[in-house]
Amino acid sequence: MAGITLRGLTKDYPGGVRALDALALEIADGEFFALLGPSGCGKTTLLRTIAGLETATRGSVHIGDADVTRLPPGRRDVGMVFQDYALFPHMTVTDNIAYPLRIKKRGRAERHEAAAGVASSLGLDGLLRRRPGELSGGQQQRVALARAMAARPRVFLLDEPLSNLDARLRLEARTFLKRLQRELGVTTVFVTHDQAEALAMADRMAVMEAGRVRQVGTPAEVFRRPASLFVASFIGSTPMNLLPGRVRGEHVVLGEETVLPLPEGTRGTLADGDEVVYGIRPEYLDFLQDTTGAGKGTFTGRVAVVENLGSSSLVTLEAAGGLVHVVVGEGREPAAGDRGRARPRAGRALLFRNGGLVNGGGDAMTESAAMGERPG
Amino acid sequence: MSGGHGASAVRETLRRIGLATFVSALLGFFSLPLLWLAFAPFDAGPELTASLPEFTLRNFEVLLDNPYALASLRNSVLLAAGTAALVVASAALAAYALSRVRVPGRDALLYALLLLSSIITGTAAMVPVFLLAFNLNLIDSRLGVILVLTGGLLPTAIFILKDFTDATPPSYEEAARVFGASPFQVLRHVVAPVIRPGLATVTVWTVAQVWGDFLMPFLLLRNPDKAPASVIMYTFYTEGGQPNLALISTFSLLYSLPVVAMYLFVSRRYGFRFHGGIKR
């Protein structure tokens, strides 16, 4: 068991592309850690650098107490699951799982026994003599996991472990992976571009953009207190409402008529006339059908679109400050063309200035928020 | 109307007859030499025509009496095996390197080699190849023939194998490396088995090429004890200068059997199947 420490990690590719930019990160022992970001943000390069498949241009990688920056992948004691699983097509399931032990020159009997043990713990009994081509996607994923586990490494690295599964299987595999990681207690880093996956599985996560870590925190922290506009817009299955405005006294003015009180924890840090972005998640807006007292502390306007999300609906409101999305509970949906208001719930509104977060949102998350570096 | 219909039916019949005649002629053209190869060796009086034999095994006695016949087949095997081993090993390494390392002008280099390779073992380069072998003291050496043939076949072999190495996902090799495999182990455990159909293809192709090659061994080998079958067959004349058909027919049969056997063996053993994805 071991934690992972990255310091000043930089990776330059020939041709001037900088995939990682002086990146620092601390992953605790036994943690289930997600690297999240849009494609091209460097998350896979980071994972491959930890594995040793890429060599860092500058900076260091420590696993446990050992500096592994210059060690080849095979001597870092990591197990890796690749996005395409990379199962050897000419070997049976047993031989695939036992491959790390074959490299370690263990005897045939010992290898097969170990492989059978790991396979059985992942529900792969009965498939041992098959070849990867004869397995379903979910089975292939579990064989890849079993192979990574076989040599009992100190760290697991998973590259987009769920992206090759179909949607229903993905949910199952999510639960399975999370439970497996908890049982094994091995430090695990996984890469994903799907924010829902990171929120659902990770103990902590790093949101990456352009080779840098924009924010590190628990899923709850990152969801409720996104450190920057980028993180705010990237996290959440329904994107956060982000509306430009201006500070006036105790209020934020968005457009002509929408005047909202300053969110908690922002007073004193702002001056009159400051240009800000007001952020509120669609889930944290209450929809009201009456339009009395329009503009005072609410977004008011005509309902443009109503999208059914199953147990709720996403309502698009044409408010004075711009389009506002509101999640409305079952049975209370307005019809398109109705007028209505949306009121931010207390303590949920966020204010961004120069792309960075100004307030803490006022909820109980302020204590341990490990903030990443802020841009600008 | 019915007259027009009848005319088109006649035309259709004539078309079919024409097609059948053409196909029969074509089939006959290709099958006659094969029939000759099957019948002549067992014929008491072999001629240059295919006819049902007056069965005898005496022709094979003539073959066994010839001092060079069987030795030449052994020489052919040595040349073919040596060249195949060298071509497959070098081509596999070169193809692997070329598909994994980005070199500027890689494809141009490959195409240029491919173009030039037909010259190396061709008639045009006869004199320079001879002089080169002479200066390297490789005249009358099997190694010399193997090296020249390898040089001529290598570009095409690399070209074929590179298709196979290109189709092998790098993640296979990375997975092996993460588990601690050395570069040689990666090659032996992962790359070679995955491109095995390609290796089999190249082996069969190389053996067939060397087996049938006449010019290079004829040019570079002096001693008839070292000459392969393709060259020795050229010496099977009677004292009167007539082709010795008893000898030639039996020898031809023995000469073609190993190649046929190899095709059957390889296609059964390695059968150009695909791994992964497709069920077997």
XYZ file of C-alpha atoms in Angstrom:
656
model
C 0.000 0.000 0.000
C 1.275 3.410 -0.841
C 0.262 6.946 -1.623
C 1.367 8.845 -4.699
C 3.105 12.228 -4.652
C 3.646 14.256 -7.794
C 5.823 17.377 -7.693
C 6.350 19.934 -10.446
C 5.479 17.340 -13.070
C 5.944 18.638 -16.610
C 5.665 16.666 -19.828
C 6.645 18.259 -23.115
C 6.106 16.358 -26.327
C 8.379 17.003 -29.260
C 6.740 19.639 -31.392
C 6.121 21.959 -28.450
C 2.969 20.412 -27.007
C 2.958 20.686 -23.223
C 0.719 17.908 -21.903
C 1.461 18.461 -18.208
C 2.409 21.821 -16.772
C 4.238 21.898 -13.421
C 1.585 19.678 -11.907
C 1.530 18.892 -8.197
C -0.784 16.350 -6.617
C -0.969 14.280 -3.466
C -2.947 11.027 -3.525
C -3.376 9.379 -0.141
C -2.796 5.724 0.639
C -5.866 3.626 -0.082
C -7.713 6.440 -1.811
C -9.988 6.008 -4.850
C -8.903 9.017 -6.861
C -10.363 10.347 -10.119
C -8.581 12.394 -12.761
C -11.347 14.248 -14.569
C -11.174 16.572 -17.523
C -12.137 17.143 -21.134
C -10.215 15.256 -23.821
C -6.749 16.648 -24.385
C -6.414 17.995 -20.834
C -3.497 15.691 -20.021
C -5.268 13.278 -17.674
C -4.241 10.157 -19.590
C -0.683 11.470 -19.969
C -0.618 11.973 -16.209
C -1.768 8.399 -15.587
C 0.796 7.054 -18.060
C 3.509 9.114 -16.398
C 2.615 7.570 -13.030
C 2.758 4.143 -14.706
C 6.109 4.937 -16.298
C 4.897 4.557 -19.877
C 5.773 8.237 -20.372
C 8.848 9.882 -18.932
C 8.388 13.240 -17.246
C 10.349 16.127 -18.744
C 10.692 17.679 -15.288
C 9.416 16.959 -11.808
C 9.132 13.805 -9.761
C 6.805 10.884 -9.105
C 6.905 9.183 -5.715
C 5.010 5.980 -4.933
C 5.123 5.396 -1.201
C 8.535 6.597 -0.069
C 10.320 5.652 -3.265
C 11.193 8.088 -6.036
C 10.122 6.188 -9.161
C 10.533 9.050 -11.643
C 13.275 7.256 -13.599
C 12.195 3.671 -13.004
C 10.803 1.593 -15.890
C 7.103 0.648 -15.582
C 7.811 -2.925 -14.539
C 9.680 -1.837 -11.408
C 7.088 0.585 -10.072
C 4.806 -2.060 -8.630
C 1.676 -0.754 -10.342
C -1.176 -2.651 -11.977
C -2.875 -1.027 -14.921
C -6.141 -1.500 -16.787
C -6.119 -0.017 -20.260
C -9.015 1.652 -21.999
C -9.200 -1.165 -24.583
C -8.295 -3.653 -21.789
C -5.280 -4.819 -23.864
C -5.931 -8.484 -23.131
C -3.540 -10.716 -25.049
C -5.759 -12.263 -27.733
C -3.713 -15.440 -28.142
C -3.776 -16.358 -24.440
C -6.566 -17.917 -22.412
C -8.125 -16.024 -19.516
C -5.912 -17.962 -17.091
C -2.740 -17.139 -19.008
C -3.754 -13.501 -19.267
C -4.381 -13.175 -15.534
C -1.223 -15.124 -14.702
C 0.965 -13.101 -17.062
C 2.424 -10.749 -14.400
C 3.388 -13.828 -12.382
C 4.968 -15.455 -15.435
C 7.207 -12.391 -15.753
C 8.061 -12.800 -12.078
C 9.124 -16.359 -12.924
C 6.655 -18.104 -10.619
C 6.030 -21.784 -11.263
C 3.198 -22.886 -13.527
C 1.149 -24.495 -10.764
C 1.463 -21.464 -8.501
C 0.544 -19.139 -11.360
C -2.563 -21.067 -12.267
C -3.671 -21.336 -8.658
C -3.238 -17.588 -8.129
C -5.058 -16.814 -11.382
C -7.948 -19.091 -10.456
C -8.179 -17.416 -7.047
C -8.298 -13.882 -8.422
C -10.668 -14.913 -11.209
C -13.063 -16.502 -8.763
C -13.098 -13.370 -6.578
C -14.230 -11.421 -9.653
C -16.861 -13.963 -10.696
C -14.911 -15.315 -13.657
C -15.080 -19.040 -12.802
C -15.991 -21.119 -15.801
C -14.391 -18.681 -18.233
C -10.786 -19.592 -17.494
C -10.179 -21.566 -20.673
C -11.739 -19.010 -22.995
C -9.875 -16.485 -25.051
C -10.610 -12.753 -24.762
C -12.396 -12.752 -28.123
C -15.027 -15.078 -26.677
C -15.911 -12.803 -23.744
C -18.413 -9.969 -23.407
C -17.230 -6.431 -22.732
C -17.988 -6.658 -19.029
C -16.173 -9.975 -18.712
C -13.157 -8.606 -20.573
C -13.054 -5.684 -18.163
C -13.037 -8.019 -15.181
C -10.271 -10.139 -16.733
C -8.222 -6.959 -17.207
C -8.858 -6.075 -13.549
C -7.916 -9.578 -12.452
C -4.676 -9.372 -14.426
C -3.861 -6.034 -12.782
C -4.600 -7.528 -9.346
C -2.715 -10.791 -9.857
C 0.713 -9.510 -8.805
C -0.767 -7.605 -5.848
C 0.588 -4.175 -6.823
C 0.683 -1.208 -4.447
C -1.199 1.028 -6.878
C -3.951 0.462 -9.469
C -4.170 2.704 -12.491
C -7.361 2.569 -14.565
C -7.571 4.380 -17.891
C -11.222 5.156 -18.746
C -12.263 1.822 -17.227
C -15.946 2.171 -18.110
C -15.930 3.881 -21.487
C -15.967 0.630 -23.475
C -19.104 -0.684 -21.771
C -22.659 0.019 -22.815
C -24.719 2.377 -20.685
C -26.547 -0.157 -18.505
C -23.453 -2.245 -17.857
C -21.560 0.914 -16.979
C -23.771 1.583 -13.954
C -23.282 -1.983 -12.754
C -19.527 -1.800 -13.267
C -19.412 1.514 -11.384
C -20.862 -0.068 -8.261
C -18.705 -3.156 -8.736
C -15.490 -1.144 -9.060
C -16.243 1.009 -6.068
C -16.966 -2.001 -3.867
C -13.898 -3.860 -5.139
C -11.649 -0.891 -4.408
C -13.076 -0.591 -0.904
C -12.498 -4.282 -0.220
C -8.935 -4.320 -1.571
C -8.015 -0.963 -0.027
C -5.361 -0.388 -2.706
C -4.610 3.164 -3.817
C -6.433 3.514 -7.135
C -6.245 6.292 -9.699
C -8.702 6.327 -12.567
C -9.058 8.592 -15.546
C -12.436 9.661 -16.871
C -13.968 12.364 -19.020
C -17.397 11.699 -17.518
C -18.044 13.966 -14.540
C -20.908 11.745 -13.328
C -18.511 8.776 -13.157
C -15.974 10.761 -11.139
C -18.621 12.122 -8.762
C -20.113 8.669 -8.253
C -16.976 6.622 -7.668
C -14.155 8.771 -6.365
C -13.174 9.490 -2.766
C -11.401 12.565 -4.094
C -10.911 13.934 -7.561
C -8.758 16.341 -9.525
C -10.347 18.405 -12.282
C -7.811 19.045 -15.028
C -7.604 21.508 -17.888
C -4.713 22.254 -20.268
C -2.183 20.176 -18.361
C -2.959 21.716 -14.988
C -5.042 20.703 -12.002
C -7.830 23.261 -11.626
C -9.306 21.856 -8.432
C -8.784 18.979 -6.024
C -11.447 17.882 -3.595
C -14.124 15.414 -2.644
C -16.927 15.059 -5.178
C -19.214 17.052 -2.852
C -16.715 19.904 -2.570
C -16.109 20.072 -6.297
C -19.837 19.938 -7.010
C -20.832 22.598 -4.471
C -17.801 24.877 -4.530
C -16.274 24.740 -8.022
C -13.085 26.809 -7.760
C -13.399 28.346 -11.179
C -15.830 28.975 -14.009
C -14.263 26.075 -15.922
C -14.910 23.602 -13.122
C -18.388 25.035 -12.580
C -19.353 24.520 -16.201
C -17.713 21.065 -16.420
C -19.259 19.451 -13.336
C -22.953 18.575 -13.156
C -25.144 16.570 -15.495
C -27.296 19.639 -16.124
C -24.848 22.517 -16.614
C -24.764 25.294 -14.035
C -26.466 28.586 -14.922
C -23.658 31.128 -15.332
C -24.861 34.673 -15.962
C -22.709 37.787 -16.287
C -23.633 40.751 -14.081
C -22.409 43.719 -12.092
C -22.207 44.421 -8.359
C -24.398 47.261 -7.101
C -24.383 47.777 -3.341
C -25.777 44.655 -1.686
C -26.985 43.209 -4.968
C -25.933 41.711 -8.246
C -27.637 43.140 -11.303
C -28.066 40.770 -14.222
C -29.390 42.483 -17.324
C -32.148 45.046 -16.947
C -34.582 43.729 -14.371
C -33.033 40.795 -12.552
C -31.608 41.983 -9.240
C -30.395 39.336 -6.816
C -28.926 39.732 -3.340
C -25.191 39.088 -3.049
C -24.568 35.462 -2.031
C -23.357 34.857 1.523
C -19.657 35.210 2.151
C -19.030 37.677 -0.630
C -19.673 40.996 1.113
C -16.586 43.068 1.744
C -14.570 41.355 -0.932
C -16.400 43.106 -3.751
C -16.539 46.723 -4.835
C -19.416 48.540 -6.514
C -19.325 48.034 -10.275
C -17.263 44.831 -10.190
C -18.003 42.584 -13.151
C -18.941 39.129 -11.896
C -20.571 35.898 -13.045
C -23.504 34.651 -11.015
C -23.691 30.870 -10.812
C -26.585 28.724 -9.633
C -27.243 25.059 -10.404
C -30.613 24.234 -12.000
C -31.238 21.833 -9.098
C -30.892 24.691 -6.599
C -33.575 26.925 -8.123
C -37.188 26.778 -6.939
C -39.753 27.351 -9.640
C -42.773 29.547 -8.771
C -45.816 29.890 -11.026
C -46.943 33.293 -9.642
C -45.217 36.373 -10.968
C -45.964 38.862 -8.183
C -42.935 40.858 -7.107
C -41.159 40.048 -10.379
C -37.409 40.782 -10.483
C -36.931 41.046 -6.721
C -34.530 38.227 -5.813
C -35.814 35.970 -8.577
C -35.374 35.277 -12.269
C -38.635 36.114 -14.005
C -39.665 35.323 -17.543
C -41.495 33.194 -20.032
C -41.010 29.399 -20.142
C -39.342 28.620 -23.479
C -38.780 24.848 -23.350
C -39.721 22.012 -21.008
C -37.541 18.853 -21.262
C -38.582 15.689 -19.493
C -35.779 14.104 -17.408
C -37.909 11.262 -16.086
C -38.596 11.999 -12.448
C -38.156 15.733 -13.031
C -38.139 18.258 -15.863
C -35.623 20.798 -17.083
C -37.353 24.114 -17.657
C -35.707 26.851 -19.703
C -36.763 30.320 -18.585
C -36.208 33.443 -20.703
C -35.189 35.755 -17.866
C -33.939 39.300 -18.188
C -30.311 38.334 -17.529
C -30.304 35.473 -20.062
C -31.595 31.917 -20.355
C -31.962 30.166 -16.996
C -32.362 26.408 -16.550
C -34.464 25.157 -13.640
C -35.051 21.571 -12.523
C -38.713 21.223 -11.592
C -40.121 18.254 -9.684
C -42.635 15.800 -11.069
C -46.189 17.080 -11.383
C -45.264 20.749 -11.007
C -43.989 21.396 -14.542
C -45.269 24.535 -16.279
C -46.244 24.483 -19.940
C -44.154 26.188 -22.565
C -45.284 29.800 -22.894
C -46.293 30.191 -19.209
C -44.706 32.941 -17.167
C -42.950 32.051 -13.959
C -40.180 32.818 -11.503
C -37.106 30.936 -10.289
C -35.722 31.651 -6.823
C -32.191 30.595 -5.769
C -32.172 28.524 -2.597
C -30.439 30.085 0.348
C -26.686 29.480 0.441
C -26.469 27.857 -3.000
C -25.571 30.786 -5.227
C -21.944 31.276 -6.293
C -20.157 34.365 -7.499
C -17.149 34.306 -9.812
C -14.811 37.203 -10.527
C -12.086 36.945 -13.182
C -12.967 33.273 -13.613
C -12.344 32.426 -9.934
C -14.782 31.718 -7.121
C -15.429 34.611 -4.713
C -17.589 32.980 -2.048
C -17.837 29.655 -0.349
C -21.500 29.258 -1.127
C -22.239 29.574 2.592
C -22.922 25.883 3.152
C -21.079 23.558 5.497
C -18.396 22.699 2.977
C -16.037 25.533 3.833
C -13.878 23.753 6.384
C -11.746 21.311 4.420
C -11.951 22.628 0.899
C -8.586 21.845 -0.653
C -8.470 24.408 -3.378
C -6.449 23.936 -6.502
C -4.598 26.816 -8.079
C -6.835 29.412 -9.621
C -6.290 30.611 -13.164
C -5.553 34.253 -13.961
C -42.698 -11.650 -81.333
C -42.226 -15.391 -80.835
C -39.586 -15.348 -83.607
C -37.615 -12.695 -81.685
C -37.960 -14.759 -78.546
C -36.613 -17.842 -80.344
C -33.657 -15.894 -81.696
C -32.684 -14.667 -78.236
C -32.921 -18.260 -76.895
C -30.571 -19.436 -79.653
C -28.187 -16.615 -78.864
C -28.263 -17.580 -75.187
C -27.476 -21.219 -76.065
C -24.620 -20.175 -78.331
C -23.268 -17.914 -75.582
C -23.278 -20.804 -73.126
C -21.570 -23.120 -75.593
C -18.936 -20.478 -76.285
C -18.301 -19.936 -72.592
C -18.062 -23.662 -71.889
C -15.599 -24.144 -74.755
C -13.446 -21.275 -73.549
C -13.404 -22.519 -69.943
C -12.577 -26.078 -71.084
C -9.694 -24.834 -73.228
C -8.368 -22.773 -70.336
C -8.715 -25.681 -67.898
C -7.011 -28.033 -70.340
C -4.168 -25.603 -70.835
C -3.444 -25.524 -67.107
C -4.258 -29.119 -66.243
C -2.209 -30.818 -68.970
C 1.166 -30.036 -67.355
C -0.234 -31.236 -64.026
C -1.478 -34.449 -65.625
C 1.940 -34.905 -67.192
C 3.522 -34.396 -63.766
C 1.196 -37.015 -62.280
C 1.554 -39.635 -65.053
C 4.962 -39.294 -66.720
C 7.055 -40.343 -63.702
C 5.291 -43.702 -63.687
C 5.388 -44.223 -67.450
C 7.766 -46.812 -68.916
C 8.386 -44.535 -71.899
C 7.839 -40.938 -70.790
C 7.307 -38.389 -73.538
C 6.340 -34.739 -73.663
C 2.666 -35.683 -73.865
C 0.252 -36.517 -71.099
C -1.012 -40.078 -71.519
C -2.165 -42.845 -69.243
C 1.072 -44.521 -68.106
C 2.304 -47.998 -68.701
C 2.914 -48.278 -64.973
C 6.485 -48.715 -63.687
C 8.691 -47.440 -60.863
C 11.871 -47.865 -62.887
C 12.155 -44.125 -63.490
C 12.750 -43.629 -59.787
C 15.658 -46.045 -59.941
C 17.199 -43.835 -62.619
C 16.693 -40.900 -60.294
C 18.377 -42.656 -57.367
C 21.318 -43.579 -59.612
C 21.936 -39.945 -60.480
C 24.691 -38.662 -58.132
C 23.314 -35.126 -57.850
C 19.521 -35.495 -57.760
C 18.849 -36.190 -54.076
C 21.748 -34.039 -52.857
C 20.351 -31.119 -54.827
C 16.990 -31.431 -53.072
C 18.827 -31.307 -49.754
C 20.680 -28.205 -50.977
C 17.369 -26.594 -51.894
C 16.055 -27.291 -48.408
C 19.180 -25.762 -46.846
C 18.955 -22.616 -48.993
C 15.212 -22.230 -48.463
C 15.368 -22.812 -44.712
C 18.359 -20.523 -44.241
C 16.848 -17.724 -46.285
C 13.428 -18.109 -44.650
C 14.926 -17.972 -41.151
C 16.976 -14.890 -41.977
C 14.163 -13.123 -43.835
C 11.499 -13.809 -41.204
C 13.715 -12.821 -38.258
C 15.051 -9.619 -39.832
C 11.765 -8.623 -41.438
C 9.863 -9.094 -38.156
C 12.317 -6.896 -36.236
C 12.445 -4.288 -38.994
C 8.659 -4.187 -39.454
C 8.142 -3.875 -35.696
C 10.628 -1.041 -35.452
C 9.236 0.728 -38.518
C 5.672 0.604 -37.260
C 6.551 1.763 -33.721
C 9.181 4.441 -34.347
C 8.355 7.544 -36.303
C 11.183 8.203 -38.731
C 10.897 11.030 -41.227
C 10.585 9.658 -44.751
C 9.798 6.179 -43.480
C 7.193 5.333 -46.084
C 9.272 6.734 -48.940
C 12.200 4.594 -47.798
C 10.018 1.510 -47.699
C 8.625 2.087 -51.181
C 12.090 2.778 -52.606
C 13.406 -0.463 -51.093
C 10.427 -2.346 -52.465
C 11.079 -0.967 -55.944
C 14.811 -1.693 -55.847
C 14.449 -5.170 -54.392
C 13.249 -6.624 -57.675
C 16.512 -5.414 -59.227
C 18.812 -6.966 -56.614
C 17.964 -10.541 -57.473
C 17.055 -9.767 -61.059
C 19.031 -10.224 -64.249
C 19.997 -6.555 -64.389
C 22.167 -6.802 -61.276
C 23.802 -10.079 -62.266
C 27.271 -8.628 -62.839
C 27.463 -6.370 -59.766
C 26.088 -9.126 -57.529
C 28.687 -11.523 -58.889
C 31.506 -9.001 -58.376
C 30.309 -8.202 -54.881
C 30.174 -11.878 -53.950
C 33.600 -12.409 -55.536
C 35.176 -9.593 -53.526
C 33.551 -10.808 -50.338
C 34.854 -14.331 -50.956
C 31.286 -15.583 -51.112
C 31.511 -17.346 -54.473
C 30.600 -21.016 -54.245
C 29.224 -20.498 -50.730
C 25.667 -21.284 -49.699
C 25.840 -18.387 -47.270
C 26.465 -16.043 -50.187
C 23.349 -17.257 -52.010
C 21.299 -16.980 -48.802
C 22.491 -13.419 -48.163
C 21.774 -12.240 -51.715
C 18.334 -13.880 -51.762
C 17.561 -12.439 -48.326
C 18.472 -8.972 -49.569
C 16.132 -9.360 -52.493
C 13.170 -10.688 -50.501
C 13.496 -8.568 -47.369
C 11.738 -5.367 -48.538
C 8.590 -7.210 -49.597
C 8.655 -9.273 -46.395
C 8.976 -6.093 -44.307
C 6.132 -4.560 -46.258
C 3.835 -7.533 -45.600
C 4.764 -7.819 -41.921
C 4.452 -4.103 -41.254
C 0.750 -4.405 -42.047
C 0.488 -6.957 -39.249
C 2.565 -5.010 -36.717
C 0.648 -1.823 -37.545
C -2.592 -3.626 -36.732
C -1.334 -4.696 -33.301
C -2.469 -2.161 -30.682
C 0.479 -0.622 -28.774
C -1.542 -1.124 -25.586
C -0.750 -4.881 -25.748
C 2.936 -4.100 -25.450
C 2.379 -1.411 -22.844
C 0.378 -3.837 -20.734
C 3.241 -6.335 -20.859
C 5.736 -3.593 -19.970
C 3.690 -2.446 -16.969
C 3.824 -6.022 -15.682
C 7.598 -5.924 -15.973
C 8.293 -7.650 -19.287
C 11.618 -6.830 -20.928
C 11.591 -5.647 -24.568
C 12.619 -9.127 -25.669
C 9.840 -10.714 -23.594
C 7.317 -8.265 -25.067
C 8.389 -9.370 -28.515
C 8.356 -13.065 -27.710
C 5.217 -13.255 -25.542
C 3.004 -10.683 -27.210
C 4.066 -9.324 -30.590
C 5.273 -12.533 -32.241
C 2.180 -14.611 -31.321
C -0.168 -11.824 -32.399
C 1.468 -11.435 -35.827
C 1.917 -15.198 -36.225
C -0.317 -15.440 -39.327
C 1.928 -12.820 -40.931
C 5.063 -14.727 -39.998
C 3.568 -17.892 -41.494
C 2.653 -16.048 -44.693
C 6.147 -14.637 -45.087
C 7.779 -18.002 -44.354
C 5.723 -19.815 -46.976
C 6.284 -17.064 -49.495
C 10.064 -16.964 -48.899
C 10.452 -20.739 -49.158
C 8.461 -20.805 -52.388
C 10.551 -17.968 -53.831
C 13.891 -19.596 -52.970
C 12.719 -23.033 -54.047
C 11.957 -21.770 -57.527
C 14.909 -19.409 -57.917
C 17.384 -20.382 -60.601
C 19.527 -17.374 -61.415
C 21.305 -16.644 -58.123
C 22.438 -20.183 -57.240
C 23.375 -20.735 -60.903
C 25.464 -17.584 -60.799
C 27.106 -17.923 -57.395
C 27.620 -21.666 -56.898
C 30.405 -23.432 -58.884
C 30.451 -26.866 -57.346
C 27.531 -29.069 -58.542
C 27.566 -30.728 -55.088
C 26.147 -27.484 -53.681
C 23.678 -26.727 -56.477
C 19.981 -26.741 -55.546
C 17.301 -28.700 -57.394
C 16.325 -25.798 -59.653
C 19.863 -25.711 -61.080
C 20.509 -29.460 -61.169
C 17.361 -30.078 -63.198
C 19.012 -28.097 -65.946
C 21.703 -30.791 -66.288
C 19.372 -33.728 -66.904
C 20.237 -34.533 -70.514
C 21.114 -37.817 -72.115
C 24.522 -38.294 -73.740
C 22.864 -37.492 -77.042
C 21.849 -34.012 -75.799
C 18.191 -34.968 -75.536
C 16.295 -34.134 -72.333
C 16.240 -37.197 -70.102
C 12.485 -37.337 -69.590
C 12.579 -40.310 -67.221
C 14.803 -38.333 -64.889
C 13.144 -34.965 -65.407
C 9.613 -36.226 -64.794
C 10.423 -38.083 -61.563
C 12.594 -35.258 -60.337
C 9.887 -32.695 -61.104
C 7.450 -34.666 -59.001
C 9.837 -34.842 -56.036
C 10.723 -31.193 -56.552
C 7.118 -29.978 -56.337
C 5.920 -32.200 -53.487
C 7.662 -30.348 -50.594
C 6.126 -27.012 -51.589
C 2.641 -28.520 -51.817
C 3.162 -30.268 -48.472
C 4.308 -27.019 -46.882
C 1.221 -25.141 -48.048
C -1.058 -27.859 -46.685
C 0.810 -28.002 -43.362
C 0.945 -24.254 -42.800
C -2.638 -23.603 -43.747
C -3.782 -26.382 -41.408
C -1.455 -25.449 -38.540
C -1.659 -21.670 -38.686
C -4.642 -21.405 -41.011
C -4.873 -17.733 -41.712
C -7.192 -17.105 -38.799
C -7.670 -14.003 -36.736
C -7.294 -13.778 -33.001
C -9.674 -11.853 -30.783
C -13.033 -10.461 -31.780
C -13.902 -13.326 -34.083
C -14.936 -16.631 -32.605
C -13.322 -19.796 -33.779
